[in-house]
PDB file of C-alpha atoms and ligand atoms in Angstrom:
ATOM      1  CA  MET A   1       0.000   0.000   0.000  1.00  0.00           C
ATOM      2  CA  ASP A   2       1.176   3.525  -0.772  1.00  0.00           C
ATOM      3  CA  PHE A   3       0.949   5.736   2.282  1.00  0.00           C
ATOM      4  CA  PRO A   4       0.861   9.525   1.763  1.00  0.00           C
ATOM      5  CA  THR A   5       4.236  11.120   2.532  1.00  0.00           C
ATOM      6  CA  ASP A   6       2.771  13.680   4.929  1.00  0.00           C
ATOM      7  CA  PHE A   7       1.122  10.892   6.927  1.00  0.00           C
ATOM      8  CA  ILE A   8       4.387   8.906   7.162  1.00  0.00           C
ATOM      9  CA  ARG A   9       6.271  12.035   8.197  1.00  0.00           C
ATOM     10  CA  PHE A  10       3.699  12.782  10.848  1.00  0.00           C
ATOM     11  CA  LEU A  11       3.791   9.279  12.321  1.00  0.00           C
ATOM     12  CA  THR A  12       7.594   9.261  12.295  1.00  0.00           C
ATOM     13  CA  SER A  13       7.727  12.316  14.525  1.00  0.00           C
ATOM     14  CA  ALA A  14       4.667  11.607  16.706  1.00  0.00           C
ATOM     15  CA  THR A  15       5.325  11.161  20.421  1.00  0.00           C
ATOM     16  CA  ARG A  16       1.733  10.663  21.625  1.00  0.00           C
ATOM     17  CA  VAL A  17      -0.425   8.133  19.805  1.00  0.00           C
ATOM     18  CA  ALA A  18      -3.717   6.495  20.784  1.00  0.00           C
ATOM     19  CA  VAL A  19      -5.191   3.489  19.000  1.00  0.00           C
ATOM     20  CA  LEU A  20      -8.734   2.139  19.253  1.00  0.00           C
ATOM     21  CA  THR A  21      -9.254  -1.420  18.020  1.00  0.00           C
ATOM     22  CA  GLY A  22     -12.329  -3.542  17.422  1.00  0.00           C
ATOM     23  CA  ALA A  23     -13.280  -7.024  16.338  1.00  0.00           C
ATOM     24  CA  GLY A  24     -11.802  -6.565  12.841  1.00  0.00           C
ATOM     25  CA  VAL A  25      -8.271  -6.693  14.265  1.00  0.00           C
ATOM     26  CA  SER A  26      -8.871 -10.241  15.525  1.00  0.00           C
ATOM     27  CA  GLN A  27     -10.657 -11.410  12.385  1.00  0.00           C
ATOM     28  CA  GLU A  28      -7.419 -12.649  10.798  1.00  0.00           C
ATOM     29  CA  SER A  29      -6.701 -14.699  13.930  1.00  0.00           C
ATOM     30  CA  GLY A  30      -9.785 -16.667  13.011  1.00  0.00           C
ATOM     31  CA  LEU A  31     -12.114 -15.055  15.524  1.00  0.00           C
ATOM     32  CA  ARG A  32     -15.571 -14.177  14.373  1.00  0.00           C
ATOM     33  CA  THR A  33     -16.774 -10.672  15.078  1.00  0.00           C
ATOM     34  CA  PHE A  34     -19.191 -10.249  17.944  1.00  0.00           C
ATOM     35  CA  ARG A  35     -22.342 -10.537  15.881  1.00  0.00           C
ATOM     36  CA  ASP A  36     -20.971 -13.414  13.815  1.00  0.00           C
ATOM     37  CA  ALA A  37     -20.124 -15.453  16.908  1.00  0.00           C
ATOM     38  CA  GLN A  38     -23.413 -17.290  16.847  1.00  0.00           C
ATOM     39  CA  THR A  39     -23.159 -20.659  15.162  1.00  0.00           C
ATOM     40  CA  GLY A  40     -24.660 -24.102  15.603  1.00  0.00           C
ATOM     41  CA  LEU A  41     -26.330 -24.474  18.961  1.00  0.00           C
ATOM     42  CA  TRP A  42     -26.238 -20.723  19.566  1.00  0.00           C
ATOM     43  CA  ALA A  43     -27.624 -19.579  16.214  1.00  0.00           C
ATOM     44  CA  GLN A  44     -31.122 -19.221  17.660  1.00  0.00           C
ATOM     45  CA  TYR A  45     -30.038 -16.471  20.071  1.00  0.00           C
ATOM     46  CA  LYS A  46     -29.197 -12.825  19.475  1.00  0.00           C
ATOM     47  CA  PRO A  47     -26.101 -11.612  21.369  1.00  0.00           C
ATOM     48  CA  GLU A  48     -28.301  -9.090  23.157  1.00  0.00           C
ATOM     49  CA  ASP A  49     -30.286 -12.021  24.550  1.00  0.00           C
ATOM     50  CA  LEU A  50     -27.174 -13.639  25.986  1.00  0.00           C
ATOM     51  CA  ALA A  51     -24.935 -10.713  26.900  1.00  0.00           C
ATOM     52  CA  SER A  52     -27.094  -8.746  29.287  1.00  0.00           C
ATOM     53  CA  PRO A  53     -27.764  -8.574  33.029  1.00  0.00           C
ATOM     54  CA  GLU A  54     -31.402  -9.457  32.288  1.00  0.00           C
ATOM     55  CA  ALA A  55     -30.386 -12.639  30.476  1.00  0.00           C
ATOM     56  CA  PHE A  56     -28.100 -13.643  33.344  1.00  0.00           C
ATOM     57  CA  ALA A  57     -30.839 -12.963  35.892  1.00  0.00           C
ATOM     58  CA  SER A  58     -33.422 -15.038  34.050  1.00  0.00           C
ATOM     59  CA  ASP A  59     -31.208 -17.914  32.879  1.00  0.00           C
ATOM     60  CA  PRO A  60     -27.684 -17.739  34.362  1.00  0.00           C
ATOM     61  CA  LYS A  61     -26.746 -21.227  33.162  1.00  0.00           C
ATOM     62  CA  LEU A  62     -27.544 -20.377  29.548  1.00  0.00           C
ATOM     63  CA  VAL A  63     -25.364 -17.272  29.703  1.00  0.00           C
ATOM     64  CA  TRP A  64     -22.566 -19.110  31.537  1.00  0.00           C
ATOM     65  CA  ASP A  65     -22.595 -21.899  28.936  1.00  0.00           C
ATOM     66  CA  TRP A  66     -22.387 -19.407  26.061  1.00  0.00           C
ATOM     67  CA  TYR A  67     -19.277 -17.799  27.553  1.00  0.00           C
ATOM     68  CA  ALA A  68     -17.781 -21.212  28.368  1.00  0.00           C
ATOM     69  CA  TRP A  69     -18.276 -22.079  24.694  1.00  0.00           C
ATOM     70  CA  ARG A  70     -16.685 -18.805  23.593  1.00  0.00           C
ATOM     71  CA  ARG A  71     -13.715 -19.327  25.954  1.00  0.00           C
ATOM     72  CA  GLU A  72     -13.260 -22.775  24.443  1.00  0.00           C
ATOM     73  CA  ALA A  73     -13.435 -21.283  20.931  1.00  0.00           C
ATOM     74  CA  ILE A  74     -10.573 -18.869  21.591  1.00  0.00           C
ATOM     75  CA  LYS A  75      -8.267 -21.500  23.062  1.00  0.00           C
ATOM     76  CA  GLY A  76      -5.438 -21.948  20.609  1.00  0.00           C
ATOM     77  CA  VAL A  77      -6.229 -18.677  18.829  1.00  0.00           C
ATOM     78  CA  ARG A  78      -3.068 -16.647  18.281  1.00  0.00           C
ATOM     79  CA  PRO A  79      -2.413 -12.954  17.618  1.00  0.00           C
ATOM     80  CA  ASN A  80      -1.919 -12.040  13.948  1.00  0.00           C
ATOM     81  CA  ALA A  81       0.516  -9.732  12.166  1.00  0.00           C
ATOM     82  CA  GLY A  82      -1.687  -6.715  12.956  1.00  0.00           C
ATOM     83  CA  HIS A  83      -1.431  -7.320  16.711  1.00  0.00           C
ATOM     84  CA  TYR A  84       2.347  -7.683  16.447  1.00  0.00           C
ATOM     85  CA  ALA A  85       2.694  -4.511  14.356  1.00  0.00           C
ATOM     86  CA  LEU A  86       0.964  -2.603  17.167  1.00  0.00           C
ATOM     87  CA  VAL A  87       3.523  -4.014  19.618  1.00  0.00           C
ATOM     88  CA  GLU A  88       6.279  -2.645  17.360  1.00  0.00           C
ATOM     89  CA  MET A  89       4.585   0.751  17.277  1.00  0.00           C
ATOM     90  CA  GLU A  90       4.422   0.842  21.064  1.00  0.00           C
ATOM     91  CA  HIS A  91       8.186   0.186  21.223  1.00  0.00           C
ATOM     92  CA  ARG A  92       8.861   3.213  19.049  1.00  0.00           C
ATOM     93  CA  ILE A  93       6.392   5.805  20.290  1.00  0.00           C
ATOM     94  CA  PRO A  94       7.057   7.330  23.734  1.00  0.00           C
ATOM     95  CA  GLU A  95       3.401   7.665  24.790  1.00  0.00           C
ATOM     96  CA  PHE A  96       1.346   4.933  23.202  1.00  0.00           C
ATOM     97  CA  THR A  97      -2.100   3.896  24.433  1.00  0.00           C
ATOM     98  CA  LEU A  98      -3.932   0.928  22.981  1.00  0.00           C
ATOM     99  CA  ILE A  99      -7.661   1.063  23.675  1.00  0.00           C
ATOM    100  CA  THR A 100      -9.545  -2.071  22.700  1.00  0.00           C
ATOM    101  CA  GLN A 101     -13.162  -3.123  22.576  1.00  0.00           C
ATOM    102  CA  ASN A 102     -12.076  -6.733  22.149  1.00  0.00           C
ATOM    103  CA  VAL A 103     -12.466  -9.143  25.046  1.00  0.00           C
ATOM    104  CA  ASP A 104     -10.151 -11.803  23.593  1.00  0.00           C
ATOM    105  CA  GLY A 105      -6.946 -10.615  25.288  1.00  0.00           C
ATOM    106  CA  LEU A 106      -4.930 -10.970  22.058  1.00  0.00           C
ATOM    107  CA  HIS A 107      -3.204  -7.569  22.310  1.00  0.00           C
ATOM    108  CA  ARG A 108      -1.597  -8.464  25.642  1.00  0.00           C
ATOM    109  CA  PHE A 109      -0.861 -11.963  24.395  1.00  0.00           C
ATOM    110  CA  ALA A 110       1.050 -10.395  21.477  1.00  0.00           C
ATOM    111  CA  GLY A 111       3.062  -8.259  23.897  1.00  0.00           C
ATOM    112  CA  SER A 112       1.291  -4.888  23.993  1.00  0.00           C
ATOM    113  CA  GLN A 113       1.808  -3.291  27.413  1.00  0.00           C
ATOM    114  CA  ASN A 114      -0.310  -0.174  27.767  1.00  0.00           C
ATOM    115  CA  VAL A 115      -3.694  -1.734  26.951  1.00  0.00           C
ATOM    116  CA  LEU A 116      -7.102  -0.489  28.091  1.00  0.00           C
ATOM    117  CA  GLU A 117      -9.693  -3.248  27.765  1.00  0.00           C
ATOM    118  CA  LEU A 118     -12.855  -1.155  27.587  1.00  0.00           C
ATOM    119  CA  HIS A 119     -15.225  -4.110  27.350  1.00  0.00           C
ATOM    120  CA  GLY A 120     -13.382  -6.404  29.754  1.00  0.00           C
ATOM    121  CA  ASN A 121     -11.732  -9.767  29.177  1.00  0.00           C
ATOM    122  CA  ILE A 122     -13.562 -13.004  28.520  1.00  0.00           C
ATOM    123  CA  GLN A 123     -10.854 -15.084  30.208  1.00  0.00           C
ATOM    124  CA  LYS A 124     -11.482 -13.440  33.556  1.00  0.00           C
ATOM    125  CA  VAL A 125     -14.367 -14.417  35.798  1.00  0.00           C
ATOM    126  CA  ARG A 126     -15.724 -12.516  38.777  1.00  0.00           C
ATOM    127  CA  CYS A 127     -18.512 -12.791  41.322  1.00  0.00           C
ATOM    128  CA  SER A 128     -21.760 -11.159  40.200  1.00  0.00           C
ATOM    129  CA  ASN A 129     -22.430 -10.259  43.827  1.00  0.00           C
ATOM    130  CA  CYS A 130     -19.222  -9.147  45.567  1.00  0.00           C
ATOM    131  CA  GLY A 131     -17.086  -8.562  42.466  1.00  0.00           C
ATOM    132  CA  LYS A 132     -14.152 -10.700  43.660  1.00  0.00           C
ATOM    133  CA  PHE A 133     -12.207 -12.326  40.829  1.00  0.00           C
ATOM    134  CA  ALA A 134     -12.119 -16.123  40.753  1.00  0.00           C
ATOM    135  CA  GLU A 135      -8.748 -17.824  40.276  1.00  0.00           C
ATOM    136  CA  MET A 136     -10.231 -21.163  39.285  1.00  0.00           C
ATOM    137  CA  TRP A 137     -13.641 -22.465  38.408  1.00  0.00           C
ATOM    138  CA  ASP A 138     -15.297 -25.514  36.984  1.00  0.00           C
ATOM    139  CA  GLU A 139     -16.258 -24.590  33.430  1.00  0.00           C
ATOM    140  CA  TYR A 140     -18.695 -27.399  32.721  1.00  0.00           C
ATOM    141  CA  THR A 141     -20.896 -28.022  35.746  1.00  0.00           C
ATOM    142  CA  GLU A 142     -24.592 -28.617  36.273  1.00  0.00           C
ATOM    143  CA  GLN A 143     -24.893 -25.271  38.042  1.00  0.00           C
ATOM    144  CA  VAL A 144     -23.203 -21.934  37.459  1.00  0.00           C
ATOM    145  CA  PRO A 145     -20.074 -21.940  39.668  1.00  0.00           C
ATOM    146  CA  GLN A 146     -20.303 -19.907  42.844  1.00  0.00           C
ATOM    147  CA  CYS A 147     -18.017 -17.422  44.551  1.00  0.00           C
ATOM    148  CA  LEU A 148     -15.937 -19.031  47.321  1.00  0.00           C
ATOM    149  CA  ILE A 149     -16.287 -15.901  49.450  1.00  0.00           C
ATOM    150  CA  CYS A 150     -19.983 -15.014  49.305  1.00  0.00           C
ATOM    151  CA  GLY A 151     -21.665 -17.758  47.304  1.00  0.00           C
ATOM    152  CA  GLY A 152     -22.755 -15.372  44.523  1.00  0.00           C
ATOM    153  CA  LEU A 153     -22.869 -16.645  40.952  1.00  0.00           C
ATOM    154  CA  LEU A 154     -19.710 -16.240  38.879  1.00  0.00           C
ATOM    155  CA  ARG A 155     -19.911 -14.321  35.604  1.00  0.00           C
ATOM    156  CA  PRO A 156     -17.465 -13.277  32.869  1.00  0.00           C
ATOM    157  CA  ASP A 157     -15.618  -9.999  33.424  1.00  0.00           C
ATOM    158  CA  VAL A 158     -17.059  -8.412  30.298  1.00  0.00           C
ATOM    159  CA  VAL A 159     -19.320  -5.430  29.770  1.00  0.00           C
ATOM    160  CA  TRP A 160     -22.832  -6.525  28.922  1.00  0.00           C
ATOM    161  CA  PHE A 161     -25.438  -4.563  27.016  1.00  0.00           C
ATOM    162  CA  GLY A 162     -26.886  -1.952  29.347  1.00  0.00           C
ATOM    163  CA  GLU A 163     -23.866  -1.970  31.691  1.00  0.00           C
ATOM    164  CA  SER A 164     -21.384   0.847  32.241  1.00  0.00           C
ATOM    165  CA  LEU A 165     -17.821   0.599  31.064  1.00  0.00           C
ATOM    166  CA  PRO A 166     -15.101   0.253  33.719  1.00  0.00           C
ATOM    167  CA  ARG A 167     -14.667   3.819  34.934  1.00  0.00           C
ATOM    168  CA  ALA A 168     -10.868   3.939  35.263  1.00  0.00           C
ATOM    169  CA  GLU A 169     -10.331   2.447  31.785  1.00  0.00           C
ATOM    170  CA  LEU A 170     -12.827   4.812  30.197  1.00  0.00           C
ATOM    171  CA  GLU A 171     -11.282   7.859  31.865  1.00  0.00           C
ATOM    172  CA  SER A 172      -7.806   6.837  30.753  1.00  0.00           C
ATOM    173  CA  ALA A 173      -9.091   6.216  27.217  1.00  0.00           C
ATOM    174  CA  VAL A 174     -10.728   9.659  27.026  1.00  0.00           C
ATOM    175  CA  GLU A 175      -7.567  11.268  28.370  1.00  0.00           C
ATOM    176  CA  ALA A 176      -5.423   9.433  25.802  1.00  0.00           C
ATOM    177  CA  ALA A 177      -7.783  10.434  22.978  1.00  0.00           C
ATOM    178  CA  ARG A 178      -7.792  14.067  24.039  1.00  0.00           C
ATOM    179  CA  SER A 179      -4.046  14.358  24.450  1.00  0.00           C
ATOM    180  CA  CYS A 180      -2.731  12.385  21.474  1.00  0.00           C
ATOM    181  CA  GLN A 181      -1.314  13.871  18.274  1.00  0.00           C
ATOM    182  CA  LEU A 182      -2.457  10.923  16.191  1.00  0.00           C
ATOM    183  CA  PHE A 183      -5.514   8.725  16.755  1.00  0.00           C
ATOM    184  CA  PHE A 184      -6.049   5.429  14.936  1.00  0.00           C
ATOM    185  CA  SER A 185      -9.426   3.689  14.657  1.00  0.00           C
ATOM    186  CA  ILE A 186      -8.765   0.136  13.493  1.00  0.00           C
ATOM    187  CA  GLY A 187     -11.144  -2.724  12.674  1.00  0.00           C
ATOM    188  CA  THR A 188     -14.150  -1.240  14.395  1.00  0.00           C
ATOM    189  CA  SER A 189     -17.514  -0.376  12.920  1.00  0.00           C
ATOM    190  CA  GLY A 190     -17.507   2.695  15.151  1.00  0.00           C
ATOM    191  CA  VAL A 191     -21.143   2.436  16.087  1.00  0.00           C
ATOM    192  CA  VAL A 192     -20.977   1.323  19.713  1.00  0.00           C
ATOM    193  CA  GLN A 193     -20.752   4.120  22.267  1.00  0.00           C
ATOM    194  CA  PRO A 194     -18.886   5.405  24.134  1.00  0.00           C
ATOM    195  CA  ALA A 195     -15.896   3.865  22.348  1.00  0.00           C
ATOM    196  CA  ALA A 196     -17.048   5.336  19.038  1.00  0.00           C
ATOM    197  CA  SER A 197     -16.929   8.876  20.417  1.00  0.00           C
ATOM    198  CA  LEU A 198     -13.196   8.650  21.202  1.00  0.00           C
ATOM    199  CA  ALA A 199     -12.225   9.464  17.604  1.00  0.00           C
ATOM    200  CA  HIS A 200     -14.381  12.587  17.760  1.00  0.00           C
ATOM    201  CA  ALA A 201     -12.861  13.574  21.115  1.00  0.00           C
ATOM    202  CA  ALA A 202      -9.408  13.276  19.542  1.00  0.00           C
ATOM    203  CA  ARG A 203     -10.426  15.248  16.479  1.00  0.00           C
ATOM    204  CA  ASN A 204     -11.973  18.024  18.556  1.00  0.00           C
ATOM    205  CA  LYS A 205      -8.649  18.457  20.305  1.00  0.00           C
ATOM    206  CA  GLY A 206      -6.807  18.799  17.010  1.00  0.00           C
ATOM    207  CA  SER A 207      -5.472  15.275  16.667  1.00  0.00           C
ATOM    208  CA  VAL A 208      -4.968  13.750  13.237  1.00  0.00           C
ATOM    209  CA  VAL A 209      -7.452  10.866  12.916  1.00  0.00           C
ATOM    210  CA  VAL A 210      -6.667   7.784  10.859  1.00  0.00           C
ATOM    211  CA  GLU A 211      -8.903   4.848  10.034  1.00  0.00           C
ATOM    212  CA  ILE A 212      -7.868   1.354   8.985  1.00  0.00           C
ATOM    213  CA  ASN A 213     -10.830  -0.867   8.154  1.00  0.00           C
ATOM    214  CA  ALA A 214     -11.932  -3.501   5.688  1.00  0.00           C
ATOM    215  CA  GLU A 215     -14.712  -1.192   4.546  1.00  0.00           C
ATOM    216  CA  PRO A 216     -15.958   2.380   4.992  1.00  0.00           C
ATOM    217  CA  THR A 217     -17.689   3.165   8.294  1.00  0.00           C
ATOM    218  CA  PRO A 218     -19.688   6.136   9.622  1.00  0.00           C
ATOM    219  CA  LEU A 219     -16.350   7.578  10.791  1.00  0.00           C
ATOM    220  CA  THR A 220     -14.719   7.487   7.333  1.00  0.00           C
ATOM    221  CA  PRO A 221     -15.966  10.882   6.052  1.00  0.00           C
ATOM    222  CA  LYS A 222     -14.599  12.546   9.179  1.00  0.00           C
ATOM    223  CA  VAL A 223     -11.043  11.195   9.250  1.00  0.00           C
ATOM    224  CA  ASP A 224      -7.867  12.748   7.885  1.00  0.00           C
ATOM    225  CA  PHE A 225      -6.523   9.504   6.417  1.00  0.00           C
ATOM    226  CA  SER A 226      -8.409   6.332   5.632  1.00  0.00           C
ATOM    227  CA  PHE A 227      -6.930   3.005   4.516  1.00  0.00           C
ATOM    228  CA  HIS A 228      -9.220   0.217   3.404  1.00  0.00           C
ATOM    229  CA  GLY A 229      -8.062  -3.372   3.682  1.00  0.00           C
ATOM    230  CA  LYS A 230      -7.097  -5.929   6.287  1.00  0.00           C
ATOM    231  CA  SER A 231      -5.373  -4.608   9.380  1.00  0.00           C
ATOM    232  CA  GLY A 232      -3.184  -7.742   9.437  1.00  0.00           C
ATOM    233  CA  SER A 233      -1.632  -6.523   6.165  1.00  0.00           C
ATOM    234  CA  ILE A 234      -1.841  -2.744   6.420  1.00  0.00           C
ATOM    235  CA  LEU A 235      -0.347  -2.408   9.919  1.00  0.00           C
ATOM    236  CA  PRO A 236       2.837  -4.418   9.200  1.00  0.00           C
ATOM    237  CA  GLU A 237       3.250  -2.477   5.925  1.00  0.00           C
ATOM    238  CA  LEU A 238       2.886   0.774   7.818  1.00  0.00           C
ATOM    239  CA  VAL A 239       5.434  -0.187  10.479  1.00  0.00           C
ATOM    240  CA  LYS A 240       7.813  -1.186   7.691  1.00  0.00           C
ATOM    241  CA  ALA A 241       7.270   2.068   5.810  1.00  0.00           C
ATOM    242  CA  VAL A 242       7.907   4.221   8.891  1.00  0.00           C
ATOM    243  CA  TRP A 243      10.600   2.358  10.809  1.00  0.00           C
ATOM    244  CA  ARG A 244      11.980   0.093   8.074  1.00  0.00           C
ATOM    245  CA  ILE A 245      11.393  -3.116  10.068  1.00  0.00           C
TER     246      ILE A 245
HETATM  247  P1  OAD B   1     -17.977  -4.987  14.629  1.00  0.00           P
HETATM  248  O1  OAD B   1     -18.209  -6.442  14.381  1.00  0.00           O
HETATM  249  O2  OAD B   1     -19.156  -4.096  14.825  1.00  0.00           O
HETATM  250  O3  OAD B   1     -17.099  -4.331  13.453  1.00  0.00           O
HETATM  251  C1  OAD B   1     -15.918  -4.920  12.973  1.00  0.00           C
HETATM  252  C2  OAD B   1     -15.337  -4.019  11.916  1.00  0.00           C
HETATM  253  O4  OAD B   1     -14.120  -4.586  11.480  1.00  0.00           O
HETATM  254  C3  OAD B   1     -16.220  -3.860  10.664  1.00  0.00           C
HETATM  255  O5  OAD B   1     -16.288  -2.475  10.312  1.00  0.00           O
HETATM  256  C4  OAD B   1     -15.459  -4.653   9.584  1.00  0.00           C
HETATM  257  O6  OAD B   1     -15.572  -4.043   8.306  1.00  0.00           O
HETATM  258  C5  OAD B   1     -14.039  -4.539  10.078  1.00  0.00           C
HETATM  259  N1  OAD B   1     -13.149  -5.645   9.690  1.00  0.00           N
HETATM  260  C6  OAD B   1     -13.457  -6.957   9.534  1.00  0.00           C
HETATM  261  N2  OAD B   1     -12.362  -7.674   9.246  1.00  0.00           N
HETATM  262  C7  OAD B   1     -11.320  -6.787   9.216  1.00  0.00           C
HETATM  263  C8  OAD B   1      -9.913  -6.904   8.991  1.00  0.00           C
HETATM  264  N3  OAD B   1      -9.334  -8.086   8.735  1.00  0.00           N
HETATM  265  N4  OAD B   1      -9.154  -5.773   9.042  1.00  0.00           N
HETATM  266  C9  OAD B   1      -9.729  -4.580   9.299  1.00  0.00           C
HETATM  267  N5  OAD B   1     -11.044  -4.410   9.525  1.00  0.00           N
HETATM  268  C10 OAD B   1     -11.835  -5.493   9.498  1.00  0.00           C
HETATM  269  O7  OAD B   1     -16.996  -4.949  15.881  1.00  0.00           O
HETATM  270  P2  OAD B   1     -16.652  -3.775  16.896  1.00  0.00           P
HETATM  271  O8  OAD B   1     -16.636  -2.457  16.209  1.00  0.00           O
HETATM  272  O9  OAD B   1     -15.464  -4.205  17.647  1.00  0.00           O
HETATM  273  O10 OAD B   1     -19.513  -4.695  22.557  1.00  0.00           O
HETATM  274  O11 OAD B   1     -17.915  -3.846  17.841  1.00  0.00           O
HETATM  275  C11 OAD B   1     -17.937  -3.024  18.949  1.00  0.00           C
HETATM  276  C12 OAD B   1     -18.705  -3.649  20.065  1.00  0.00           C
HETATM  277  O12 OAD B   1     -20.001  -4.048  19.604  1.00  0.00           O
HETATM  278  C13 OAD B   1     -18.137  -4.951  20.613  1.00  0.00           C
HETATM  279  O13 OAD B   1     -17.058  -4.756  21.476  1.00  0.00           O
HETATM  280  C14 OAD B   1     -19.338  -5.487  21.365  1.00  0.00           C
HETATM  281  C15 OAD B   1     -20.464  -5.176  20.390  1.00  0.00           C
HETATM  282  O14 OAD B   1     -21.623  -4.765  20.951  1.00  0.00           O
HETATM  283  C16 OAD B   1     -19.793  -5.319  23.720  1.00  0.00           C
HETATM  284  O15 OAD B   1     -19.815  -6.524  23.818  1.00  0.00           O
HETATM  285  C17 OAD B   1     -20.038  -4.391  24.864  1.00  0.00           C
END
């Protein structure tokens, strides 16, 4: 891909960069996007019917089993070249914040350090009552496993529809978006709030906004640079073009 010279020059000299990623970044690792994740047994359900406090209250075992199935599905899944290119970027940019909507943990697995998981992490499990994280649990039991401290039902540490985002992560993400010189929106449809508003927050503060996505999104008309294609190809090409690695 040919990157505009002014964009390359800008990235070369940038010292504060924020990146927002979405499901598209994990697509080349073989993970289906959130709304595609329903297959086989689960095809009859909408994600909204499984990923909500109401669903957990009315049928906790159904919700637990869906997440157990999703945890099983991501076993053996590995980061792709896009994840690794973002690790390289972090090594070269003094203040680099990676904000992700993905719950798969692949950015940290690849080696990214400063990661804000806005929607939580599917591999972590906490008590729905007292909030304490569980170290171990029985994935496939008759009943939803219970907290060893208070007996509350365990649940995945992800943000469900209708729930607030983790406050500290969101505040750090907004701060990173407002203070960066360059903001990347990568592999996200940009429709889910409040993550989607981060690009606008960056732009309002004068940051250059860049989009990398397989297809145009609602954000596309508002960005300074837009690159269409797979992030697993474009990101390594970009890192090579800027830092010759
Ligand atoms: P989406 O599934 O809404 O969007 C994925 C985006 O990635 C689309 O715009 C695709 O065109 C693009 N895409 C697909 N493959 C790609 C590739 N190889 N390279 C680059 N782009 C690619 O996923 P998100 O935007 O992450 O929230 O969805 C945001 C949130 O919606 C999720 O975190 C989830 C859901 O509601 C919660 O669970 C709270």
